Amino acid sequence: MVSNRAKKSRTAAAEDDDQFERDDMLLAIEKLQEAQEELEKVNEEANEKILEIEQKYNEMREPVYAKRNEVISSIPDFWLTAFMNHPTLGDLLTEEDQKIFKYLDSLEVEDFKDPRKGYCITFNFKANPYFENTELTKTIKFFDEGTLRSTGTTIRWKEGKGPADASNDPRKGNKRPLNLSSFFSWFGFPPEGTVEVEQDVVAELIKEDLWPNPIEHLNNEDDEDYTEDDDDDDDDEGDEDDNDEGDEDGCGNDDE
């Protein structure tokens, strides 16, 4: 009898110890959750402060980008040359695209008022024999789940001037990234009816690689036309992200 009572006592003590451990664990988890919630509040505040700073410097960049664009406009075929020298974007331009790019007057990249929500890329064209539009815009909108929506201006091609089928282009395989028949097919990518995608590679390359410092892609070893001291002019001062003329959910006129 004594032995049984001793066993029961030890069992009860062990159960009490287990309960204490569970209680301690629950208390620790509760404190951990409180600390995590406090950390999230700090992170939210930090994100808001970072946004304020980013918006401030986007505004400061605006006149610098305007100054840079003015200088660029004096250089013949600037954007055509920069695109063609880019290791990926250059492969998107067909011979016909290159002819159209000669009418490209300026390029602009604009963040939404809240840069976390998206940006716009706008191509401004002179009057040309290819399409009626003078402005082509690609709008990228970000969603919380990590996807995005990519929409572009509908190009009003003049008769017989639309992009040819990709199968007729001599550059195939790795030379034709994204299977676009023409760079201008990108304005209709992804296909109509596609709500969200994970990325728009062309938009990312333009915004993050080409736009911040296009002079990097203007010069190469075989290009002697643009190797003068112009490289050090003010047209390369805008060396980071984008200007900010659009509202929180869009930029400028993107439906022409």
PDB file of C-alpha atoms in Angstrom:
ATOM      1  CA  MET A   1       0.000   0.000   0.000  1.00  0.00           C
ATOM      2  CA  VAL A   2       2.816   2.329   0.917  1.00  0.00           C
ATOM      3  CA  SER A   3       4.482   1.587  -2.388  1.00  0.00           C
ATOM      4  CA  ASN A   4       1.314   2.392  -4.365  1.00  0.00           C
ATOM      5  CA  ARG A   5       0.817   5.658  -2.490  1.00  0.00           C
ATOM      6  CA  ALA A   6       4.432   6.590  -3.200  1.00  0.00           C
ATOM      7  CA  LYS A   7       3.984   5.873  -6.905  1.00  0.00           C
ATOM      8  CA  LYS A   8       0.805   7.968  -7.033  1.00  0.00           C
ATOM      9  CA  SER A   9       2.576  10.784  -5.228  1.00  0.00           C
ATOM     10  CA  ARG A  10       5.454  10.728  -7.713  1.00  0.00           C
ATOM     11  CA  THR A  11       3.000  10.622 -10.635  1.00  0.00           C
ATOM     12  CA  ALA A  12       1.063  13.582  -9.258  1.00  0.00           C
ATOM     13  CA  ALA A  13       4.290  15.495  -8.729  1.00  0.00           C
ATOM     14  CA  ALA A  14       5.385  14.769 -12.305  1.00  0.00           C
ATOM     15  CA  GLU A  15       2.016  15.924 -13.620  1.00  0.00           C
ATOM     16  CA  ASP A  16       2.312  19.107 -11.579  1.00  0.00           C
ATOM     17  CA  ASP A  17       5.781  19.698 -13.025  1.00  0.00           C
ATOM     18  CA  ASP A  18       4.435  19.186 -16.562  1.00  0.00           C
ATOM     19  CA  GLN A  19       1.615  21.635 -15.870  1.00  0.00           C
ATOM     20  CA  PHE A  20       4.079  24.192 -14.548  1.00  0.00           C
ATOM     21  CA  GLU A  21       6.206  23.753 -17.668  1.00  0.00           C
ATOM     22  CA  ARG A  22       3.156  24.205 -19.906  1.00  0.00           C
ATOM     23  CA  ASP A  23       2.129  27.303 -17.972  1.00  0.00           C
ATOM     24  CA  ASP A  24       5.649  28.703 -18.236  1.00  0.00           C
ATOM     25  CA  MET A  25       5.679  27.965 -21.968  1.00  0.00           C
ATOM     26  CA  LEU A  26       2.307  29.672 -22.507  1.00  0.00           C
ATOM     27  CA  LEU A  27       3.480  32.679 -20.519  1.00  0.00           C
ATOM     28  CA  ALA A  28       6.691  32.865 -22.553  1.00  0.00           C
ATOM     29  CA  ILE A  29       4.762  32.624 -25.824  1.00  0.00           C
ATOM     30  CA  GLU A  30       2.409  35.362 -24.646  1.00  0.00           C
ATOM     31  CA  LYS A  31       5.358  37.627 -23.827  1.00  0.00           C
ATOM     32  CA  LEU A  32       6.955  36.752 -27.156  1.00  0.00           C
ATOM     33  CA  GLN A  33       3.759  37.730 -28.965  1.00  0.00           C
ATOM     34  CA  GLU A  34       3.681  41.045 -27.099  1.00  0.00           C
ATOM     35  CA  ALA A  35       7.287  41.732 -28.084  1.00  0.00           C
ATOM     36  CA  GLN A  36       6.537  40.816 -31.699  1.00  0.00           C
ATOM     37  CA  GLU A  37       3.538  43.159 -31.795  1.00  0.00           C
ATOM     38  CA  GLU A  38       5.686  45.940 -30.370  1.00  0.00           C
ATOM     39  CA  LEU A  39       8.314  45.246 -33.019  1.00  0.00           C
ATOM     40  CA  GLU A  40       5.697  45.374 -35.771  1.00  0.00           C
ATOM     41  CA  LYS A  41       4.574  48.794 -34.550  1.00  0.00           C
ATOM     42  CA  VAL A  42       8.170  50.012 -34.724  1.00  0.00           C
ATOM     43  CA  ASN A  43       8.513  48.556 -38.225  1.00  0.00           C
ATOM     44  CA  GLU A  44       5.332  50.283 -39.355  1.00  0.00           C
ATOM     45  CA  GLU A  45       6.603  53.587 -38.017  1.00  0.00           C
ATOM     46  CA  ALA A  46       9.951  53.017 -39.738  1.00  0.00           C
ATOM     47  CA  ASN A  47       8.222  52.261 -43.047  1.00  0.00           C
ATOM     48  CA  GLU A  48       6.246  55.490 -42.808  1.00  0.00           C
ATOM     49  CA  LYS A  49       9.398  57.486 -42.082  1.00  0.00           C
ATOM     50  CA  ILE A  50      11.220  55.801 -44.973  1.00  0.00           C
ATOM     51  CA  LEU A  51       8.282  56.617 -47.254  1.00  0.00           C
ATOM     52  CA  GLU A  52       8.389  60.275 -46.198  1.00  0.00           C
ATOM     53  CA  ILE A  53      12.113  60.445 -46.944  1.00  0.00           C
ATOM     54  CA  GLU A  54      11.694  58.701 -50.291  1.00  0.00           C
ATOM     55  CA  GLN A  55       8.908  61.080 -51.291  1.00  0.00           C
ATOM     56  CA  LYS A  56      11.013  64.063 -50.246  1.00  0.00           C
ATOM     57  CA  TYR A  57      13.970  63.009 -52.372  1.00  0.00           C
ATOM     58  CA  ASN A  58      11.763  62.046 -55.303  1.00  0.00           C
ATOM     59  CA  GLU A  59      10.548  65.641 -55.307  1.00  0.00           C
ATOM     60  CA  MET A  60      14.141  66.861 -55.166  1.00  0.00           C
ATOM     61  CA  ARG A  61      15.029  64.681 -58.147  1.00  0.00           C
ATOM     62  CA  GLU A  62      12.291  66.135 -60.354  1.00  0.00           C
ATOM     63  CA  PRO A  63      14.148  69.284 -61.470  1.00  0.00           C
ATOM     64  CA  VAL A  64      17.351  67.283 -61.926  1.00  0.00           C
ATOM     65  CA  TYR A  65      15.591  64.787 -64.187  1.00  0.00           C
ATOM     66  CA  ALA A  66      14.035  67.678 -66.096  1.00  0.00           C
ATOM     67  CA  LYS A  67      17.484  69.173 -66.568  1.00  0.00           C
ATOM     68  CA  ARG A  68      18.854  65.808 -67.656  1.00  0.00           C
ATOM     69  CA  ASN A  69      16.022  65.310 -70.144  1.00  0.00           C
ATOM     70  CA  GLU A  70      16.740  68.713 -71.640  1.00  0.00           C
ATOM     71  CA  VAL A  71      20.367  67.752 -72.224  1.00  0.00           C
ATOM     72  CA  ILE A  72      19.387  64.339 -73.583  1.00  0.00           C
ATOM     73  CA  SER A  73      17.052  65.958 -76.118  1.00  0.00           C
ATOM     74  CA  SER A  74      20.077  67.619 -77.720  1.00  0.00           C
ATOM     75  CA  ILE A  75      21.803  64.274 -78.364  1.00  0.00           C
ATOM     76  CA  PRO A  76      20.583  62.544 -81.552  1.00  0.00           C
ATOM     77  CA  ASP A  77      19.168  59.033 -81.060  1.00  0.00           C
ATOM     78  CA  PHE A  78      20.147  59.040 -77.391  1.00  0.00           C
ATOM     79  CA  TRP A  79      17.544  56.551 -76.172  1.00  0.00           C
ATOM     80  CA  LEU A  80      17.878  54.354 -79.247  1.00  0.00           C
ATOM     81  CA  THR A  81      21.614  54.086 -78.595  1.00  0.00           C
ATOM     82  CA  ALA A  82      21.144  53.448 -74.872  1.00  0.00           C
ATOM     83  CA  PHE A  83      18.548  50.722 -75.502  1.00  0.00           C
ATOM     84  CA  MET A  84      20.616  49.043 -78.202  1.00  0.00           C
ATOM     85  CA  ASN A  85      23.688  48.951 -75.963  1.00  0.00           C
ATOM     86  CA  HIS A  86      21.759  47.405 -73.080  1.00  0.00           C
ATOM     87  CA  PRO A  87      22.562  43.662 -72.954  1.00  0.00           C
ATOM     88  CA  THR A  88      18.900  42.611 -72.675  1.00  0.00           C
ATOM     89  CA  LEU A  89      16.721  45.474 -73.877  1.00  0.00           C
ATOM     90  CA  GLY A  90      18.760  45.799 -77.064  1.00  0.00           C
ATOM     91  CA  ASP A  91      17.750  42.280 -78.081  1.00  0.00           C
ATOM     92  CA  LEU A  92      14.082  43.278 -77.934  1.00  0.00           C
ATOM     93  CA  LEU A  93      14.366  45.900 -80.646  1.00  0.00           C
ATOM     94  CA  THR A  94      13.777  44.631 -84.167  1.00  0.00           C
ATOM     95  CA  GLU A  95      15.081  46.579 -87.155  1.00  0.00           C
ATOM     96  CA  GLU A  96      11.647  48.147 -87.527  1.00  0.00           C
ATOM     97  CA  ASP A  97      11.582  49.021 -83.814  1.00  0.00           C
ATOM     98  CA  GLN A  98      14.887  50.832 -84.217  1.00  0.00           C
ATOM     99  CA  LYS A  99      13.370  52.974 -86.961  1.00  0.00           C
ATOM    100  CA  ILE A 100      10.467  53.851 -84.657  1.00  0.00           C
ATOM    101  CA  PHE A 101      12.836  54.681 -81.794  1.00  0.00           C
ATOM    102  CA  LYS A 102      14.347  57.426 -83.934  1.00  0.00           C
ATOM    103  CA  TYR A 103      11.111  59.324 -83.257  1.00  0.00           C
ATOM    104  CA  LEU A 104      11.397  58.836 -79.477  1.00  0.00           C
ATOM    105  CA  ASP A 105      11.581  62.330 -78.012  1.00  0.00           C
ATOM    106  CA  SER A 106      11.924  61.514 -74.306  1.00  0.00           C
ATOM    107  CA  LEU A 107      11.548  58.795 -71.694  1.00  0.00           C
ATOM    108  CA  GLU A 108      10.225  59.282 -68.166  1.00  0.00           C
ATOM    109  CA  VAL A 109       9.859  57.005 -65.148  1.00  0.00           C
ATOM    110  CA  GLU A 110       7.510  58.156 -62.386  1.00  0.00           C
ATOM    111  CA  ASP A 111       6.761  56.586 -59.029  1.00  0.00           C
ATOM    112  CA  PHE A 112       3.233  56.714 -57.678  1.00  0.00           C
ATOM    113  CA  LYS A 113       2.833  59.132 -54.779  1.00  0.00           C
ATOM    114  CA  ASP A 114       3.305  56.057 -52.613  1.00  0.00           C
ATOM    115  CA  PRO A 115       6.270  54.353 -54.367  1.00  0.00           C
ATOM    116  CA  ARG A 116       5.319  51.044 -52.760  1.00  0.00           C
ATOM    117  CA  LYS A 117       2.180  50.950 -54.911  1.00  0.00           C
ATOM    118  CA  GLY A 118       3.750  51.225 -58.344  1.00  0.00           C
ATOM    119  CA  TYR A 119       5.211  53.367 -61.087  1.00  0.00           C
ATOM    120  CA  CYS A 120       4.772  54.425 -64.711  1.00  0.00           C
ATOM    121  CA  ILE A 121       7.143  54.401 -67.677  1.00  0.00           C
ATOM    122  CA  THR A 122       6.247  56.909 -70.399  1.00  0.00           C
ATOM    123  CA  PHE A 123       7.666  57.111 -73.922  1.00  0.00           C
ATOM    124  CA  ASN A 124       7.052  60.463 -75.635  1.00  0.00           C
ATOM    125  CA  PHE A 125       7.183  60.319 -79.429  1.00  0.00           C
ATOM    126  CA  LYS A 126       7.325  62.918 -82.143  1.00  0.00           C
ATOM    127  CA  ALA A 127       4.739  62.657 -84.900  1.00  0.00           C
ATOM    128  CA  ASN A 128       5.731  59.588 -86.890  1.00  0.00           C
ATOM    129  CA  PRO A 129       4.530  57.386 -89.763  1.00  0.00           C
ATOM    130  CA  TYR A 130       3.969  54.346 -87.512  1.00  0.00           C
ATOM    131  CA  PHE A 131       1.232  55.146 -84.986  1.00  0.00           C
ATOM    132  CA  GLU A 132      -1.106  57.948 -83.978  1.00  0.00           C
ATOM    133  CA  ASN A 133      -0.076  58.054 -80.300  1.00  0.00           C
ATOM    134  CA  THR A 134       2.432  60.633 -79.142  1.00  0.00           C
ATOM    135  CA  GLU A 135       2.648  59.054 -75.691  1.00  0.00           C
ATOM    136  CA  LEU A 136       2.924  55.371 -74.753  1.00  0.00           C
ATOM    137  CA  THR A 137       2.740  54.481 -71.073  1.00  0.00           C
ATOM    138  CA  LYS A 138       3.304  51.284 -69.145  1.00  0.00           C
ATOM    139  CA  THR A 139       1.788  51.269 -65.649  1.00  0.00           C
ATOM    140  CA  ILE A 140       2.931  48.847 -62.957  1.00  0.00           C
ATOM    141  CA  LYS A 141       0.746  48.459 -59.857  1.00  0.00           C
ATOM    142  CA  PHE A 142       1.962  46.429 -56.885  1.00  0.00           C
ATOM    143  CA  PHE A 143      -0.241  44.318 -54.615  1.00  0.00           C
ATOM    144  CA  ASP A 144       0.350  43.273 -51.004  1.00  0.00           C
ATOM    145  CA  GLU A 145       0.622  39.597 -51.865  1.00  0.00           C
ATOM    146  CA  GLY A 146       3.714  40.237 -53.988  1.00  0.00           C
ATOM    147  CA  THR A 147       2.055  40.238 -57.409  1.00  0.00           C
ATOM    148  CA  LEU A 148       1.608  43.134 -59.793  1.00  0.00           C
ATOM    149  CA  ARG A 149      -0.621  44.353 -62.590  1.00  0.00           C
ATOM    150  CA  SER A 150       1.079  45.529 -65.781  1.00  0.00           C
ATOM    151  CA  THR A 151      -1.014  47.576 -68.223  1.00  0.00           C
ATOM    152  CA  GLY A 152      -0.009  49.542 -71.279  1.00  0.00           C
ATOM    153  CA  THR A 153      -1.343  52.085 -73.726  1.00  0.00           C
ATOM    154  CA  THR A 154      -3.242  50.635 -76.669  1.00  0.00           C
ATOM    155  CA  ILE A 155      -1.142  51.566 -79.683  1.00  0.00           C
ATOM    156  CA  ARG A 156      -3.133  53.018 -82.569  1.00  0.00           C
ATOM    157  CA  TRP A 157      -1.049  51.681 -85.435  1.00  0.00           C
ATOM    158  CA  LYS A 158      -1.325  53.262 -88.831  1.00  0.00           C
ATOM    159  CA  GLU A 159      -2.361  50.943 -91.636  1.00  0.00           C
ATOM    160  CA  GLY A 160       0.221  48.251 -92.322  1.00  0.00           C
ATOM    161  CA  LYS A 161       2.573  49.457 -89.579  1.00  0.00           C
ATOM    162  CA  GLY A 162       1.839  47.034 -86.713  1.00  0.00           C
ATOM    163  CA  PRO A 163       4.557  44.668 -85.426  1.00  0.00           C
ATOM    164  CA  ALA A 164       5.208  41.572 -87.518  1.00  0.00           C
ATOM    165  CA  ASP A 165       4.830  38.061 -86.184  1.00  0.00           C
ATOM    166  CA  ALA A 166       7.768  36.928 -84.033  1.00  0.00           C
ATOM    167  CA  SER A 167       8.322  33.896 -86.255  1.00  0.00           C
ATOM    168  CA  ASN A 168       9.412  36.227 -89.052  1.00  0.00           C
ATOM    169  CA  ASP A 169      12.098  37.880 -86.974  1.00  0.00           C
ATOM    170  CA  PRO A 170      15.609  36.550 -87.677  1.00  0.00           C
ATOM    171  CA  ARG A 171      16.601  36.744 -84.007  1.00  0.00           C
ATOM    172  CA  LYS A 172      15.219  33.684 -82.282  1.00  0.00           C
ATOM    173  CA  GLY A 173      15.809  31.686 -79.135  1.00  0.00           C
ATOM    174  CA  ASN A 174      17.802  33.542 -76.501  1.00  0.00           C
ATOM    175  CA  LYS A 175      18.028  36.605 -78.737  1.00  0.00           C
ATOM    176  CA  ARG A 176      14.288  37.247 -78.441  1.00  0.00           C
ATOM    177  CA  PRO A 177      13.604  37.509 -74.696  1.00  0.00           C
ATOM    178  CA  LEU A 178      10.028  37.143 -73.436  1.00  0.00           C
ATOM    179  CA  ASN A 179       8.895  35.939 -76.893  1.00  0.00           C
ATOM    180  CA  LEU A 180       7.840  39.457 -77.842  1.00  0.00           C
ATOM    181  CA  SER A 181       7.521  39.922 -81.588  1.00  0.00           C
ATOM    182  CA  SER A 182       8.540  43.544 -81.139  1.00  0.00           C
ATOM    183  CA  PHE A 183       9.476  45.822 -78.287  1.00  0.00           C
ATOM    184  CA  PHE A 184       6.113  47.489 -78.812  1.00  0.00           C
ATOM    185  CA  SER A 185       4.330  44.197 -78.153  1.00  0.00           C
ATOM    186  CA  TRP A 186       5.360  44.783 -74.542  1.00  0.00           C
ATOM    187  CA  PHE A 187       2.659  47.430 -74.196  1.00  0.00           C
ATOM    188  CA  GLY A 188       0.137  44.623 -74.648  1.00  0.00           C
ATOM    189  CA  PHE A 189       1.914  42.259 -72.229  1.00  0.00           C
ATOM    190  CA  PRO A 190       0.603  40.349 -70.373  1.00  0.00           C
ATOM    191  CA  PRO A 191      -2.293  39.314 -72.637  1.00  0.00           C
ATOM    192  CA  GLU A 192      -5.679  40.895 -72.094  1.00  0.00           C
ATOM    193  CA  GLY A 193      -7.594  39.107 -69.344  1.00  0.00           C
ATOM    194  CA  THR A 194      -4.505  38.470 -67.215  1.00  0.00           C
ATOM    195  CA  VAL A 195      -5.229  40.114 -63.876  1.00  0.00           C
ATOM    196  CA  GLU A 196      -1.939  39.808 -61.979  1.00  0.00           C
ATOM    197  CA  VAL A 197       1.567  38.513 -62.685  1.00  0.00           C
ATOM    198  CA  GLU A 198       4.669  38.080 -60.559  1.00  0.00           C
ATOM    199  CA  GLN A 199       6.923  40.442 -62.505  1.00  0.00           C
ATOM    200  CA  ASP A 200       7.404  42.542 -65.623  1.00  0.00           C
ATOM    201  CA  VAL A 201      11.038  42.000 -66.572  1.00  0.00           C
ATOM    202  CA  VAL A 202      11.193  44.750 -69.189  1.00  0.00           C
ATOM    203  CA  ALA A 203       9.696  47.332 -66.825  1.00  0.00           C
ATOM    204  CA  GLU A 204      12.147  46.350 -64.091  1.00  0.00           C
ATOM    205  CA  LEU A 205      15.124  46.663 -66.435  1.00  0.00           C
ATOM    206  CA  ILE A 206      14.059  50.099 -67.614  1.00  0.00           C
ATOM    207  CA  LYS A 207      13.293  51.423 -64.128  1.00  0.00           C
ATOM    208  CA  GLU A 208      16.118  49.870 -62.137  1.00  0.00           C
ATOM    209  CA  ASP A 209      18.892  49.561 -64.711  1.00  0.00           C
ATOM    210  CA  LEU A 210      18.476  51.892 -67.688  1.00  0.00           C
ATOM    211  CA  TRP A 211      16.700  54.932 -66.239  1.00  0.00           C
ATOM    212  CA  PRO A 212      18.918  55.729 -63.198  1.00  0.00           C
ATOM    213  CA  ASN A 213      22.040  56.252 -65.322  1.00  0.00           C
ATOM    214  CA  PRO A 214      21.500  55.707 -69.067  1.00  0.00           C
ATOM    215  CA  ILE A 215      25.010  56.957 -69.844  1.00  0.00           C
ATOM    216  CA  GLU A 216      26.296  53.600 -68.620  1.00  0.00           C
ATOM    217  CA  HIS A 217      24.562  52.065 -71.620  1.00  0.00           C
ATOM    218  CA  LEU A 218      25.315  54.893 -74.020  1.00  0.00           C
ATOM    219  CA  ASN A 219      29.021  54.208 -74.310  1.00  0.00           C
ATOM    220  CA  ASN A 220      30.764  51.025 -75.297  1.00  0.00           C
ATOM    221  CA  GLU A 221      34.109  50.122 -76.807  1.00  0.00           C
ATOM    222  CA  ASP A 222      32.825  50.370 -80.375  1.00  0.00           C
ATOM    223  CA  ASP A 223      30.973  53.653 -79.863  1.00  0.00           C
ATOM    224  CA  GLU A 224      33.173  56.674 -80.478  1.00  0.00           C
ATOM    225  CA  ASP A 225      30.375  59.162 -81.076  1.00  0.00           C
ATOM    226  CA  TYR A 226      29.620  59.755 -77.399  1.00  0.00           C
ATOM    227  CA  THR A 227      32.998  59.554 -75.653  1.00  0.00           C
ATOM    228  CA  GLU A 228      33.553  63.258 -75.132  1.00  0.00           C
ATOM    229  CA  ASP A 229      33.417  65.182 -71.877  1.00  0.00           C
ATOM    230  CA  ASP A 230      29.621  65.189 -72.093  1.00  0.00           C
ATOM    231  CA  ASP A 231      29.771  62.128 -69.839  1.00  0.00           C
ATOM    232  CA  ASP A 232      30.545  64.417 -66.912  1.00  0.00           C
ATOM    233  CA  ASP A 233      27.785  66.922 -67.613  1.00  0.00           C
ATOM    234  CA  ASP A 234      24.764  67.409 -65.443  1.00  0.00           C
ATOM    235  CA  ASP A 235      22.746  64.927 -67.460  1.00  0.00           C
ATOM    236  CA  ASP A 236      23.950  62.062 -65.242  1.00  0.00           C
ATOM    237  CA  GLU A 237      23.150  63.678 -61.906  1.00  0.00           C
ATOM    238  CA  GLY A 238      19.866  61.841 -61.534  1.00  0.00           C
ATOM    239  CA  ASP A 239      21.511  58.669 -60.326  1.00  0.00           C
ATOM    240  CA  GLU A 240      18.859  56.880 -58.343  1.00  0.00           C
ATOM    241  CA  ASP A 241      15.168  56.178 -58.678  1.00  0.00           C
ATOM    242  CA  ASP A 242      12.311  58.069 -60.225  1.00  0.00           C
ATOM    243  CA  ASN A 243      10.426  61.330 -60.179  1.00  0.00           C
ATOM    244  CA  ASP A 244       7.032  61.600 -58.567  1.00  0.00           C
ATOM    245  CA  GLU A 245       4.385  63.499 -60.447  1.00  0.00           C
ATOM    246  CA  GLY A 246       1.635  60.911 -60.301  1.00  0.00           C
ATOM    247  CA  ASP A 247      -0.927  60.422 -57.570  1.00  0.00           C
ATOM    248  CA  GLU A 248      -1.002  57.489 -55.177  1.00  0.00           C
ATOM    249  CA  ASP A 249      -2.721  55.159 -57.630  1.00  0.00           C
ATOM    250  CA  GLY A 250      -1.257  56.297 -60.935  1.00  0.00           C
ATOM    251  CA  CYS A 251       1.001  58.702 -62.807  1.00  0.00           C
ATOM    252  CA  GLY A 252       0.255  61.383 -65.342  1.00  0.00           C
ATOM    253  CA  ASN A 253      -1.763  60.614 -68.459  1.00  0.00           C
ATOM    254  CA  ASP A 254      -1.414  56.917 -69.144  1.00  0.00           C
ATOM    255  CA  ASP A 255      -4.394  56.284 -71.377  1.00  0.00           C
ATOM    256  CA  GLU A 256      -3.556  58.172 -74.539  1.00  0.00           C
TER     257      GLU A 256
END
